Amino acid sequence: GQQLNQSPQSMFIQEGEDVSMNCTSSSIFNTWLWYKQEPGEGPVLLIALYKAGELTSNGRLTAQFGITRKDSFLNISASIPSDVGIYFCAGGDEASNTGKLIFGQGTTLQVKP
Amino acid sequence: ETGVTQTPRHLVMGMTNKKSLKCEQHLGHNAMYWYKQSAKKPLELMFVYSLEERVENNSVPSRFSPECPNSSHLFLHLHTLQPEDSALYLCASSQDVWHEQFFGPGTRLTVL
């Protein structure tokens, strides 16, 4: 079945550093979504991408939909302590007809003040 | 209330109990979802409802029984669960099945 490989699995960085994480798949997706989850809460949507090559920003966050439609990356610039959490990518295929999203395993981000 | 709400937030139950999880969305969406989130594993889709019709049943054991009485409410009825069913159960909704999904805070379930 479809799978997403998300890397890195975890990151421990200094406040102010930039962060980059990515997701790759052997399958093609029509939608890429990036979520952040904090302890005790559900995932919160950060950025949605709908077109191959699309580059979208949300504040200090920037995400891109890969040209091959098999990958996506998320960058966080000038990290701050509240960026701590688990970041998930999710790929969607409209052809599935059910809205099914395939999720990556998550990247755990820790930021040292 | 705004967004997607879930109750209860925490639930502890024995293997012979019957309980229900409730999800309500206040976004006017037409699609609702149940996911299971276990430690060290990606989110697993369990069920999808679109306009109150079940459109996906992702090989979930029959001890989990969903119910969608209207487009704003989704239930997950639980009976004779196993300890390995302990997890965070997340509800989500979207405008339609092809749109981005918004999640509730989840119910942390522990089966003893």
mmCIF file with all atom_site columns, C-alpha atoms in Angstrom:
data_model
loop_
_atom_site.group_PDB
_atom_site.id
_atom_site.type_symbol
_atom_site.label_atom_id
_atom_site.label_alt_id
_atom_site.label_comp_id
_atom_site.label_asym_id
_atom_site.label_entity_id
_atom_site.label_seq_id
_atom_site.pdbx_PDB_ins_code
_atom_site.Cartn_x
_atom_site.Cartn_y
_atom_site.Cartn_z
_atom_site.occupancy
_atom_site.B_iso_or_equiv
_atom_site.pdbx_formal_charge
_atom_site.auth_seq_id
_atom_site.auth_comp_id
_atom_site.auth_asym_id
_atom_site.auth_atom_id
_atom_site.pdbx_PDB_model_num
ATOM 1   C CA . GLY A 1 1   ? 0.000   0.000  0.000  1.00 0.00 ? 1   GLY A CA 1
ATOM 2   C CA . GLN A 1 2   ? 0.907   3.650  -0.074 1.00 0.00 ? 2   GLN A CA 1
ATOM 3   C CA . GLN A 1 3   ? 3.507   4.758  2.447  1.00 0.00 ? 3   GLN A CA 1
ATOM 4   C CA . LEU A 1 4   ? 5.248   7.975  3.327  1.00 0.00 ? 4   LEU A CA 1
ATOM 5   C CA . ASN A 1 5   ? 8.803   8.165  4.598  1.00 0.00 ? 5   ASN A CA 1
ATOM 6   C CA . GLN A 1 6   ? 9.251   11.217 6.791  1.00 0.00 ? 6   GLN A CA 1
ATOM 7   C CA . SER A 1 7   ? 12.651  12.385 7.935  1.00 0.00 ? 7   SER A CA 1
ATOM 8   C CA . PRO A 1 8   ? 14.305  13.120 10.162 1.00 0.00 ? 8   PRO A CA 1
ATOM 9   C CA . GLN A 1 9   ? 12.537  11.197 12.893 1.00 0.00 ? 9   GLN A CA 1
ATOM 10  C CA . SER A 1 10  ? 13.582  13.749 15.505 1.00 0.00 ? 10  SER A CA 1
ATOM 11  C CA . MET A 1 11  ? 15.529  16.994 15.760 1.00 0.00 ? 11  MET A CA 1
ATOM 12  C CA . PHE A 1 12  ? 17.016  18.847 18.702 1.00 0.00 ? 12  PHE A CA 1
ATOM 13  C CA . ILE A 1 13  ? 18.040  22.365 17.722 1.00 0.00 ? 13  ILE A CA 1
ATOM 14  C CA . GLN A 1 14  ? 19.029  25.680 19.201 1.00 0.00 ? 14  GLN A CA 1
ATOM 15  C CA . GLU A 1 15  ? 16.540  28.543 19.245 1.00 0.00 ? 15  GLU A CA 1
ATOM 16  C CA . GLY A 1 16  ? 17.022  30.728 16.170 1.00 0.00 ? 16  GLY A CA 1
ATOM 17  C CA . GLU A 1 17  ? 18.143  27.913 13.900 1.00 0.00 ? 17  GLU A CA 1
ATOM 18  C CA . ASP A 1 18  ? 16.327  26.966 10.724 1.00 0.00 ? 18  ASP A CA 1
ATOM 19  C CA . VAL A 1 19  ? 14.695  23.549 10.421 1.00 0.00 ? 19  VAL A CA 1
ATOM 20  C CA . SER A 1 20  ? 13.993  21.383 7.406  1.00 0.00 ? 20  SER A CA 1
ATOM 21  C CA . MET A 1 21  ? 12.047  18.139 7.193  1.00 0.00 ? 21  MET A CA 1
ATOM 22  C CA . ASN A 1 22  ? 10.694  16.176 4.276  1.00 0.00 ? 22  ASN A CA 1
ATOM 23  C CA . CYS A 1 23  ? 8.441   13.387 3.143  1.00 0.00 ? 23  CYS A CA 1
ATOM 24  C CA . THR A 1 24  ? 8.963   11.049 0.232  1.00 0.00 ? 24  THR A CA 1
ATOM 25  C CA . SER A 1 25  ? 6.872   8.327  -1.313 1.00 0.00 ? 25  SER A CA 1
ATOM 26  C CA . SER A 1 26  ? 6.950   5.876  -4.182 1.00 0.00 ? 26  SER A CA 1
ATOM 27  C CA . SER A 1 27  ? 3.342   6.883  -4.905 1.00 0.00 ? 27  SER A CA 1
ATOM 28  C CA . ILE A 1 28  ? 1.998   10.048 -6.494 1.00 0.00 ? 28  ILE A CA 1
ATOM 29  C CA . PHE A 1 29  ? -0.203  12.334 -4.413 1.00 0.00 ? 29  PHE A CA 1
ATOM 30  C CA . ASN A 1 30  ? -2.460  15.175 -5.513 1.00 0.00 ? 30  ASN A CA 1
ATOM 31  C CA . THR A 1 31  ? -2.413  16.918 -2.149 1.00 0.00 ? 31  THR A CA 1
ATOM 32  C CA . TRP A 1 32  ? 0.238   17.421 0.506  1.00 0.00 ? 32  TRP A CA 1
ATOM 33  C CA . LEU A 1 33  ? -0.641  18.641 3.972  1.00 0.00 ? 33  LEU A CA 1
ATOM 34  C CA . TRP A 1 34  ? 1.572   19.530 6.911  1.00 0.00 ? 34  TRP A CA 1
ATOM 35  C CA . TYR A 1 35  ? 0.288   19.291 10.486 1.00 0.00 ? 35  TYR A CA 1
ATOM 36  C CA . LYS A 1 36  ? 1.736   20.046 13.923 1.00 0.00 ? 36  LYS A CA 1
ATOM 37  C CA . GLN A 1 37  ? 0.692   18.147 17.028 1.00 0.00 ? 37  GLN A CA 1
ATOM 38  C CA . GLU A 1 38  ? 1.412   19.233 20.587 1.00 0.00 ? 38  GLU A CA 1
ATOM 39  C CA . PRO A 1 39  ? 1.113   16.948 23.619 1.00 0.00 ? 39  PRO A CA 1
ATOM 40  C CA . GLY A 1 40  ? -2.468  16.142 24.548 1.00 0.00 ? 40  GLY A CA 1
ATOM 41  C CA . GLU A 1 41  ? -3.896  17.766 21.443 1.00 0.00 ? 41  GLU A CA 1
ATOM 42  C CA . GLY A 1 42  ? -4.933  16.779 17.942 1.00 0.00 ? 42  GLY A CA 1
ATOM 43  C CA . PRO A 1 43  ? -2.928  17.723 14.848 1.00 0.00 ? 43  PRO A CA 1
ATOM 44  C CA . VAL A 1 44  ? -3.338  21.306 13.663 1.00 0.00 ? 44  VAL A CA 1
ATOM 45  C CA . LEU A 1 45  ? -3.153  22.068 9.956  1.00 0.00 ? 45  LEU A CA 1
ATOM 46  C CA . LEU A 1 46  ? -0.206  24.302 9.070  1.00 0.00 ? 46  LEU A CA 1
ATOM 47  C CA . ILE A 1 47  ? -0.046  24.342 5.278  1.00 0.00 ? 47  ILE A CA 1
ATOM 48  C CA . ALA A 1 48  ? -1.996  22.704 2.442  1.00 0.00 ? 48  ALA A CA 1
ATOM 49  C CA . LEU A 1 49  ? -0.496  22.210 -1.023 1.00 0.00 ? 49  LEU A CA 1
ATOM 50  C CA . TYR A 1 50  ? -2.549  21.307 -4.078 1.00 0.00 ? 50  TYR A CA 1
ATOM 51  C CA . LYS A 1 51  ? -0.323  21.786 -7.107 1.00 0.00 ? 51  LYS A CA 1
ATOM 52  C CA . ALA A 1 52  ? 2.991   20.229 -8.138 1.00 0.00 ? 52  ALA A CA 1
ATOM 53  C CA . GLY A 1 53  ? 5.784   22.761 -7.682 1.00 0.00 ? 53  GLY A CA 1
ATOM 54  C CA . GLU A 1 54  ? 3.681   24.948 -5.381 1.00 0.00 ? 54  GLU A CA 1
ATOM 55  C CA . LEU A 1 55  ? 5.609   26.837 -2.722 1.00 0.00 ? 55  LEU A CA 1
ATOM 56  C CA . THR A 1 56  ? 3.505   28.205 0.136  1.00 0.00 ? 56  THR A CA 1
ATOM 57  C CA . SER A 1 57  ? 4.403   30.145 3.256  1.00 0.00 ? 57  SER A CA 1
ATOM 58  C CA . ASN A 1 58  ? 2.634   30.610 6.567  1.00 0.00 ? 58  ASN A CA 1
ATOM 59  C CA . GLY A 1 59  ? 4.627   33.015 8.688  1.00 0.00 ? 59  GLY A CA 1
ATOM 60  C CA . ARG A 1 60  ? 7.996   31.416 9.385  1.00 0.00 ? 60  ARG A CA 1
ATOM 61  C CA . LEU A 1 61  ? 6.876   28.157 7.765  1.00 0.00 ? 61  LEU A CA 1
ATOM 62  C CA . THR A 1 62  ? 7.417   27.340 4.109  1.00 0.00 ? 62  THR A CA 1
ATOM 63  C CA . ALA A 1 63  ? 6.351   24.141 2.367  1.00 0.00 ? 63  ALA A CA 1
ATOM 64  C CA . GLN A 1 64  ? 6.734   22.892 -1.183 1.00 0.00 ? 64  GLN A CA 1
ATOM 65  C CA . PHE A 1 65  ? 4.901   20.305 -3.251 1.00 0.00 ? 65  PHE A CA 1
ATOM 66  C CA . GLY A 1 66  ? 7.548   18.380 -5.192 1.00 0.00 ? 66  GLY A CA 1
ATOM 67  C CA . ILE A 1 67  ? 7.509   18.497 -8.975 1.00 0.00 ? 67  ILE A CA 1
ATOM 68  C CA . THR A 1 68  ? 7.323   14.701 -9.197 1.00 0.00 ? 68  THR A CA 1
ATOM 69  C CA . ARG A 1 69  ? 4.313   14.771 -6.795 1.00 0.00 ? 69  ARG A CA 1
ATOM 70  C CA . LYS A 1 70  ? 6.117   12.138 -4.724 1.00 0.00 ? 70  LYS A CA 1
ATOM 71  C CA . ASP A 1 71  ? 7.638   14.426 -2.108 1.00 0.00 ? 71  ASP A CA 1
ATOM 72  C CA . SER A 1 72  ? 7.220   17.552 -0.029 1.00 0.00 ? 72  SER A CA 1
ATOM 73  C CA . PHE A 1 73  ? 9.321   19.508 2.409  1.00 0.00 ? 73  PHE A CA 1
ATOM 74  C CA . LEU A 1 74  ? 8.637   21.871 5.300  1.00 0.00 ? 74  LEU A CA 1
ATOM 75  C CA . ASN A 1 75  ? 11.049  24.546 6.450  1.00 0.00 ? 75  ASN A CA 1
ATOM 76  C CA . ILE A 1 76  ? 10.819  26.520 9.672  1.00 0.00 ? 76  ILE A CA 1
ATOM 77  C CA . SER A 1 77  ? 12.957  29.628 9.865  1.00 0.00 ? 77  SER A CA 1
ATOM 78  C CA . ALA A 1 78  ? 14.340  31.201 13.034 1.00 0.00 ? 78  ALA A CA 1
ATOM 79  C CA . SER A 1 79  ? 12.890  28.574 15.354 1.00 0.00 ? 79  SER A CA 1
ATOM 80  C CA . ILE A 1 80  ? 11.415  29.545 18.718 1.00 0.00 ? 80  ILE A CA 1
ATOM 81  C CA . PRO A 1 81  ? 10.570  27.411 21.776 1.00 0.00 ? 81  PRO A CA 1
ATOM 82  C CA . SER A 1 82  ? 6.864   27.229 20.888 1.00 0.00 ? 82  SER A CA 1
ATOM 83  C CA . ASP A 1 83  ? 7.766   25.398 17.663 1.00 0.00 ? 83  ASP A CA 1
ATOM 84  C CA . VAL A 1 84  ? 8.231   22.286 19.803 1.00 0.00 ? 84  VAL A CA 1
ATOM 85  C CA . GLY A 1 85  ? 5.964   19.447 18.766 1.00 0.00 ? 85  GLY A CA 1
ATOM 86  C CA . ILE A 1 86  ? 5.533   16.624 16.300 1.00 0.00 ? 86  ILE A CA 1
ATOM 87  C CA . TYR A 1 87  ? 5.209   17.585 12.640 1.00 0.00 ? 87  TYR A CA 1
ATOM 88  C CA . PHE A 1 88  ? 3.343   15.260 10.282 1.00 0.00 ? 88  PHE A CA 1
ATOM 89  C CA . CYS A 1 89  ? 3.120   15.242 6.543  1.00 0.00 ? 89  CYS A CA 1
ATOM 90  C CA . ALA A 1 90  ? 0.074   13.740 4.855  1.00 0.00 ? 90  ALA A CA 1
ATOM 91  C CA . GLY A 1 91  ? -0.537  12.874 1.228  1.00 0.00 ? 91  GLY A CA 1
ATOM 92  C CA . GLY A 1 92  ? -3.960  12.777 -0.351 1.00 0.00 ? 92  GLY A CA 1
ATOM 93  C CA . ASP A 1 93  ? -5.143  11.145 -3.551 1.00 0.00 ? 93  ASP A CA 1
ATOM 94  C CA . GLU A 1 94  ? -8.396  12.454 -4.987 1.00 0.00 ? 94  GLU A CA 1
ATOM 95  C CA . ALA A 1 95  ? -8.725  9.272  -7.012 1.00 0.00 ? 95  ALA A CA 1
ATOM 96  C CA . SER A 1 96  ? -9.349  7.368  -3.796 1.00 0.00 ? 96  SER A CA 1
ATOM 97  C CA . ASN A 1 97  ? -12.822 8.951  -3.636 1.00 0.00 ? 97  ASN A CA 1
ATOM 98  C CA . THR A 1 98  ? -12.845 8.715  0.150  1.00 0.00 ? 98  THR A CA 1
ATOM 99  C CA . GLY A 1 99  ? -10.613 11.555 1.313  1.00 0.00 ? 99  GLY A CA 1
ATOM 100 C CA . LYS A 1 100 ? -8.111  9.059  2.629  1.00 0.00 ? 100 LYS A CA 1
ATOM 101 C CA . LEU A 1 101 ? -4.875  10.674 3.795  1.00 0.00 ? 101 LEU A CA 1
ATOM 102 C CA . ILE A 1 102 ? -1.629  8.761  4.204  1.00 0.00 ? 102 ILE A CA 1
ATOM 103 C CA . PHE A 1 103 ? 0.406   10.105 7.123  1.00 0.00 ? 103 PHE A CA 1
ATOM 104 C CA . GLY A 1 104 ? 4.142   10.082 7.703  1.00 0.00 ? 104 GLY A CA 1
ATOM 105 C CA . GLN A 1 105 ? 5.596   8.826  10.967 1.00 0.00 ? 105 GLN A CA 1
ATOM 106 C CA . GLY A 1 106 ? 6.215   12.348 12.238 1.00 0.00 ? 106 GLY A CA 1
ATOM 107 C CA . THR A 1 107 ? 9.242   14.498 13.035 1.00 0.00 ? 107 THR A CA 1
ATOM 108 C CA . THR A 1 108 ? 9.652   15.367 16.704 1.00 0.00 ? 108 THR A CA 1
ATOM 109 C CA . LEU A 1 109 ? 11.146  18.829 17.102 1.00 0.00 ? 109 LEU A CA 1
ATOM 110 C CA . GLN A 1 110 ? 12.744  20.068 20.297 1.00 0.00 ? 110 GLN A CA 1
ATOM 111 C CA . VAL A 1 111 ? 14.071  23.607 20.592 1.00 0.00 ? 111 VAL A CA 1
ATOM 112 C CA . LYS A 1 112 ? 16.619  24.616 23.183 1.00 0.00 ? 112 LYS A CA 1
ATOM 113 C CA . PRO A 1 113 ? 16.193  28.216 24.364 1.00 0.00 ? 113 PRO A CA 1
ATOM 114 C CA . GLU B 2 1   ? -17.878 26.039 20.701 1.00 0.00 ? 1   GLU B CA 1
ATOM 115 C CA . THR B 2 2   ? -15.879 26.225 17.521 1.00 0.00 ? 2   THR B CA 1
ATOM 116 C CA . GLY B 2 3   ? -13.977 23.709 15.409 1.00 0.00 ? 3   GLY B CA 1
ATOM 117 C CA . VAL B 2 4   ? -14.051 20.022 16.229 1.00 0.00 ? 4   VAL B CA 1
ATOM 118 C CA . THR B 2 5   ? -14.783 18.863 19.774 1.00 0.00 ? 5   THR B CA 1
ATOM 119 C CA . GLN B 2 6   ? -14.438 15.406 21.272 1.00 0.00 ? 6   GLN B CA 1
ATOM 120 C CA . THR B 2 7   ? -15.724 13.898 24.501 1.00 0.00 ? 7   THR B CA 1
ATOM 121 C CA . PRO B 2 8   ? -14.590 12.458 26.738 1.00 0.00 ? 8   PRO B CA 1
ATOM 122 C CA . ARG B 2 9   ? -10.962 13.594 26.592 1.00 0.00 ? 9   ARG B CA 1
ATOM 123 C CA . HIS B 2 10  ? -9.844  10.596 28.659 1.00 0.00 ? 10  HIS B CA 1
ATOM 124 C CA . LEU B 2 11  ? -11.459 7.190  29.097 1.00 0.00 ? 11  LEU B CA 1
ATOM 125 C CA . VAL B 2 12  ? -10.408 4.123  31.042 1.00 0.00 ? 12  VAL B CA 1
ATOM 126 C CA . MET B 2 13  ? -12.431 0.986  30.455 1.00 0.00 ? 13  MET B CA 1
ATOM 127 C CA . GLY B 2 14  ? -12.295 -2.717 31.130 1.00 0.00 ? 14  GLY B CA 1
ATOM 128 C CA . MET B 2 15  ? -12.383 -5.288 28.374 1.00 0.00 ? 15  MET B CA 1
ATOM 129 C CA . THR B 2 16  ? -16.016 -6.155 29.075 1.00 0.00 ? 16  THR B CA 1
ATOM 130 C CA . ASN B 2 17  ? -17.303 -2.570 29.142 1.00 0.00 ? 17  ASN B CA 1
ATOM 131 C CA . LYS B 2 18  ? -19.276 -0.764 26.487 1.00 0.00 ? 18  LYS B CA 1
ATOM 132 C CA . LYS B 2 19  ? -18.560 2.906  25.948 1.00 0.00 ? 19  LYS B CA 1
ATOM 133 C CA . SER B 2 20  ? -18.971 5.530  23.229 1.00 0.00 ? 20  SER B CA 1
ATOM 134 C CA . LEU B 2 21  ? -16.773 8.336  21.964 1.00 0.00 ? 21  LEU B CA 1
ATOM 135 C CA . LYS B 2 22  ? -18.454 11.466 20.669 1.00 0.00 ? 22  LYS B CA 1
ATOM 136 C CA . CYS B 2 23  ? -17.286 13.971 18.078 1.00 0.00 ? 23  CYS B CA 1
ATOM 137 C CA . GLU B 2 24  ? -19.015 17.179 17.048 1.00 0.00 ? 24  GLU B CA 1
ATOM 138 C CA . GLN B 2 25  ? -17.951 19.621 14.358 1.00 0.00 ? 25  GLN B CA 1
ATOM 139 C CA . HIS B 2 26  ? -19.147 23.224 14.225 1.00 0.00 ? 26  HIS B CA 1
ATOM 140 C CA . LEU B 2 27  ? -17.645 24.001 10.797 1.00 0.00 ? 27  LEU B CA 1
ATOM 141 C CA . GLY B 2 28  ? -20.521 23.075 8.502  1.00 0.00 ? 28  GLY B CA 1
ATOM 142 C CA . HIS B 2 29  ? -18.454 20.281 6.969  1.00 0.00 ? 29  HIS B CA 1
ATOM 143 C CA . ASN B 2 30  ? -19.858 17.317 5.077  1.00 0.00 ? 30  ASN B CA 1
ATOM 144 C CA . ALA B 2 31  ? -17.221 14.681 5.825  1.00 0.00 ? 31  ALA B CA 1
ATOM 145 C CA . MET B 2 32  ? -16.081 13.227 9.154  1.00 0.00 ? 32  MET B CA 1
ATOM 146 C CA . TYR B 2 33  ? -13.363 10.748 10.053 1.00 0.00 ? 33  TYR B CA 1
ATOM 147 C CA . TRP B 2 34  ? -12.134 8.521  12.878 1.00 0.00 ? 34  TRP B CA 1
ATOM 148 C CA . TYR B 2 35  ? -8.385  7.913  13.250 1.00 0.00 ? 35  TYR B CA 1
ATOM 149 C CA . LYS B 2 36  ? -6.380  5.831  15.698 1.00 0.00 ? 36  LYS B CA 1
ATOM 150 C CA . GLN B 2 37  ? -3.010  7.157  16.862 1.00 0.00 ? 37  GLN B CA 1
ATOM 151 C CA . SER B 2 38  ? -0.727  4.707  18.636 1.00 0.00 ? 38  SER B CA 1
ATOM 152 C CA . ALA B 2 39  ? 2.754   5.422  19.921 1.00 0.00 ? 39  ALA B CA 1
ATOM 153 C CA . LYS B 2 40  ? 5.489   5.116  17.303 1.00 0.00 ? 40  LYS B CA 1
ATOM 154 C CA . LYS B 2 41  ? 3.001   4.546  14.469 1.00 0.00 ? 41  LYS B CA 1
ATOM 155 C CA . PRO B 2 42  ? 1.507   6.839  11.815 1.00 0.00 ? 42  PRO B CA 1
ATOM 156 C CA . LEU B 2 43  ? -2.109  7.892  12.155 1.00 0.00 ? 43  LEU B CA 1
ATOM 157 C CA . GLU B 2 44  ? -4.383  5.084  11.012 1.00 0.00 ? 44  GLU B CA 1
ATOM 158 C CA . LEU B 2 45  ? -7.626  5.930  9.273  1.00 0.00 ? 45  LEU B CA 1
ATOM 159 C CA . MET B 2 46  ? -10.520 3.888  10.647 1.00 0.00 ? 46  MET B CA 1
ATOM 160 C CA . PHE B 2 47  ? -13.734 5.241  9.129  1.00 0.00 ? 47  PHE B CA 1
ATOM 161 C CA . VAL B 2 48  ? -14.880 7.974  6.746  1.00 0.00 ? 48  VAL B CA 1
ATOM 162 C CA . TYR B 2 49  ? -18.386 9.393  6.498  1.00 0.00 ? 49  TYR B CA 1
ATOM 163 C CA . SER B 2 50  ? -19.516 11.688 3.713  1.00 0.00 ? 50  SER B CA 1
ATOM 164 C CA . LEU B 2 51  ? -22.983 13.225 4.008  1.00 0.00 ? 51  LEU B CA 1
ATOM 165 C CA . GLU B 2 52  ? -23.734 10.672 6.730  1.00 0.00 ? 52  GLU B CA 1
ATOM 166 C CA . GLU B 2 53  ? -22.887 7.735  4.469  1.00 0.00 ? 53  GLU B CA 1
ATOM 167 C CA . ARG B 2 54  ? -19.949 5.529  5.376  1.00 0.00 ? 54  ARG B CA 1
ATOM 168 C CA . VAL B 2 55  ? -17.520 5.592  2.446  1.00 0.00 ? 55  VAL B CA 1
ATOM 169 C CA . GLU B 2 56  ? -14.491 3.925  4.006  1.00 0.00 ? 56  GLU B CA 1
ATOM 170 C CA . ASN B 2 57  ? -14.105 1.128  6.510  1.00 0.00 ? 57  ASN B CA 1
ATOM 171 C CA . ASN B 2 58  ? -10.416 0.502  6.764  1.00 0.00 ? 58  ASN B CA 1
ATOM 172 C CA . SER B 2 59  ? -10.469 -3.160 7.898  1.00 0.00 ? 59  SER B CA 1
ATOM 173 C CA . VAL B 2 60  ? -11.379 -2.180 11.433 1.00 0.00 ? 60  VAL B CA 1
ATOM 174 C CA . PRO B 2 61  ? -12.428 -4.938 13.911 1.00 0.00 ? 61  PRO B CA 1
ATOM 175 C CA . SER B 2 62  ? -16.136 -5.158 14.591 1.00 0.00 ? 62  SER B CA 1
ATOM 176 C CA . ARG B 2 63  ? -15.606 -4.238 18.249 1.00 0.00 ? 63  ARG B CA 1
ATOM 177 C CA . PHE B 2 64  ? -15.433 -0.669 16.898 1.00 0.00 ? 64  PHE B CA 1
ATOM 178 C CA . SER B 2 65  ? -18.789 0.497  15.566 1.00 0.00 ? 65  SER B CA 1
ATOM 179 C CA . PRO B 2 66  ? -19.211 3.995  14.090 1.00 0.00 ? 66  PRO B CA 1
ATOM 180 C CA . GLU B 2 67  ? -22.407 5.977  13.885 1.00 0.00 ? 67  GLU B CA 1
ATOM 181 C CA . CYS B 2 68  ? -23.084 9.230  12.051 1.00 0.00 ? 68  CYS B CA 1
ATOM 182 C CA . PRO B 2 69  ? -26.629 10.450 12.831 1.00 0.00 ? 69  PRO B CA 1
ATOM 183 C CA . ASN B 2 70  ? -26.126 13.775 11.028 1.00 0.00 ? 70  ASN B CA 1
ATOM 184 C CA . SER B 2 71  ? -23.336 15.712 9.354  1.00 0.00 ? 71  SER B CA 1
ATOM 185 C CA . SER B 2 72  ? -22.294 17.407 12.602 1.00 0.00 ? 72  SER B CA 1
ATOM 186 C CA . HIS B 2 73  ? -22.005 14.387 14.874 1.00 0.00 ? 73  HIS B CA 1
ATOM 187 C CA . LEU B 2 74  ? -19.954 11.212 14.791 1.00 0.00 ? 74  LEU B CA 1
ATOM 188 C CA . PHE B 2 75  ? -19.808 8.456  17.388 1.00 0.00 ? 75  PHE B CA 1
ATOM 189 C CA . LEU B 2 76  ? -17.520 5.502  17.908 1.00 0.00 ? 76  LEU B CA 1
ATOM 190 C CA . HIS B 2 77  ? -19.140 2.734  19.943 1.00 0.00 ? 77  HIS B CA 1
ATOM 191 C CA . LEU B 2 78  ? -16.715 0.459  21.748 1.00 0.00 ? 78  LEU B CA 1
ATOM 192 C CA . HIS B 2 79  ? -17.319 -3.019 23.149 1.00 0.00 ? 79  HIS B CA 1
ATOM 193 C CA . THR B 2 80  ? -15.137 -5.913 24.318 1.00 0.00 ? 80  THR B CA 1
ATOM 194 C CA . LEU B 2 81  ? -11.945 -4.030 23.519 1.00 0.00 ? 81  LEU B CA 1
ATOM 195 C CA . GLN B 2 82  ? -8.439  -5.403 23.965 1.00 0.00 ? 82  GLN B CA 1
ATOM 196 C CA . PRO B 2 83  ? -5.511  -3.765 25.757 1.00 0.00 ? 83  PRO B CA 1
ATOM 197 C CA . GLU B 2 84  ? -3.817  -3.188 22.382 1.00 0.00 ? 84  GLU B CA 1
ATOM 198 C CA . ASP B 2 85  ? -6.732  -0.896 21.486 1.00 0.00 ? 85  ASP B CA 1
ATOM 199 C CA . SER B 2 86  ? -5.387  1.652  23.954 1.00 0.00 ? 86  SER B CA 1
ATOM 200 C CA . ALA B 2 87  ? -4.510  4.733  21.912 1.00 0.00 ? 87  ALA B CA 1
ATOM 201 C CA . LEU B 2 88  ? -5.474  8.305  21.113 1.00 0.00 ? 88  LEU B CA 1
ATOM 202 C CA . TYR B 2 89  ? -8.641  8.338  18.998 1.00 0.00 ? 89  TYR B CA 1
ATOM 203 C CA . LEU B 2 90  ? -8.912  11.389 16.810 1.00 0.00 ? 90  LEU B CA 1
ATOM 204 C CA . CYS B 2 91  ? -11.919 12.741 14.989 1.00 0.00 ? 91  CYS B CA 1
ATOM 205 C CA . ALA B 2 92  ? -11.554 15.014 11.972 1.00 0.00 ? 92  ALA B CA 1
ATOM 206 C CA . SER B 2 93  ? -13.833 16.803 9.545  1.00 0.00 ? 93  SER B CA 1
ATOM 207 C CA . SER B 2 94  ? -13.476 18.384 6.121  1.00 0.00 ? 94  SER B CA 1
ATOM 208 C CA . GLN B 2 95  ? -15.679 20.416 3.792  1.00 0.00 ? 95  GLN B CA 1
ATOM 209 C CA . ASP B 2 96  ? -15.853 17.426 1.474  1.00 0.00 ? 96  ASP B CA 1
ATOM 210 C CA . VAL B 2 97  ? -13.706 14.311 1.222  1.00 0.00 ? 97  VAL B CA 1
ATOM 211 C CA . TRP B 2 98  ? -11.146 16.015 -1.043 1.00 0.00 ? 98  TRP B CA 1
ATOM 212 C CA . HIS B 2 99  ? -10.498 18.989 1.214  1.00 0.00 ? 99  HIS B CA 1
ATOM 213 C CA . GLU B 2 100 ? -8.058  19.462 4.076  1.00 0.00 ? 100 GLU B CA 1
ATOM 214 C CA . GLN B 2 101 ? -9.052  17.813 7.341  1.00 0.00 ? 101 GLN B CA 1
ATOM 215 C CA . PHE B 2 102 ? -9.356  19.532 10.708 1.00 0.00 ? 102 PHE B CA 1
ATOM 216 C CA . PHE B 2 103 ? -8.813  17.486 13.829 1.00 0.00 ? 103 PHE B CA 1
ATOM 217 C CA . GLY B 2 104 ? -10.346 17.450 17.280 1.00 0.00 ? 104 GLY B CA 1
ATOM 218 C CA . PRO B 2 105 ? -8.230  17.157 20.447 1.00 0.00 ? 105 PRO B CA 1
ATOM 219 C CA . GLY B 2 106 ? -8.712  13.389 20.690 1.00 0.00 ? 106 GLY B CA 1
ATOM 220 C CA . THR B 2 107 ? -9.846  10.912 23.334 1.00 0.00 ? 107 THR B CA 1
ATOM 221 C CA . ARG B 2 108 ? -7.064  9.136  25.203 1.00 0.00 ? 108 ARG B CA 1
ATOM 222 C CA . LEU B 2 109 ? -8.379  5.589  25.655 1.00 0.00 ? 109 LEU B CA 1
ATOM 223 C CA . THR B 2 110 ? -6.885  3.065  28.065 1.00 0.00 ? 110 THR B CA 1
ATOM 224 C CA . VAL B 2 111 ? -8.188  -0.507 28.049 1.00 0.00 ? 111 VAL B CA 1
ATOM 225 C CA . LEU B 2 112 ? -7.363  -2.493 31.158 1.00 0.00 ? 112 LEU B CA 1
#
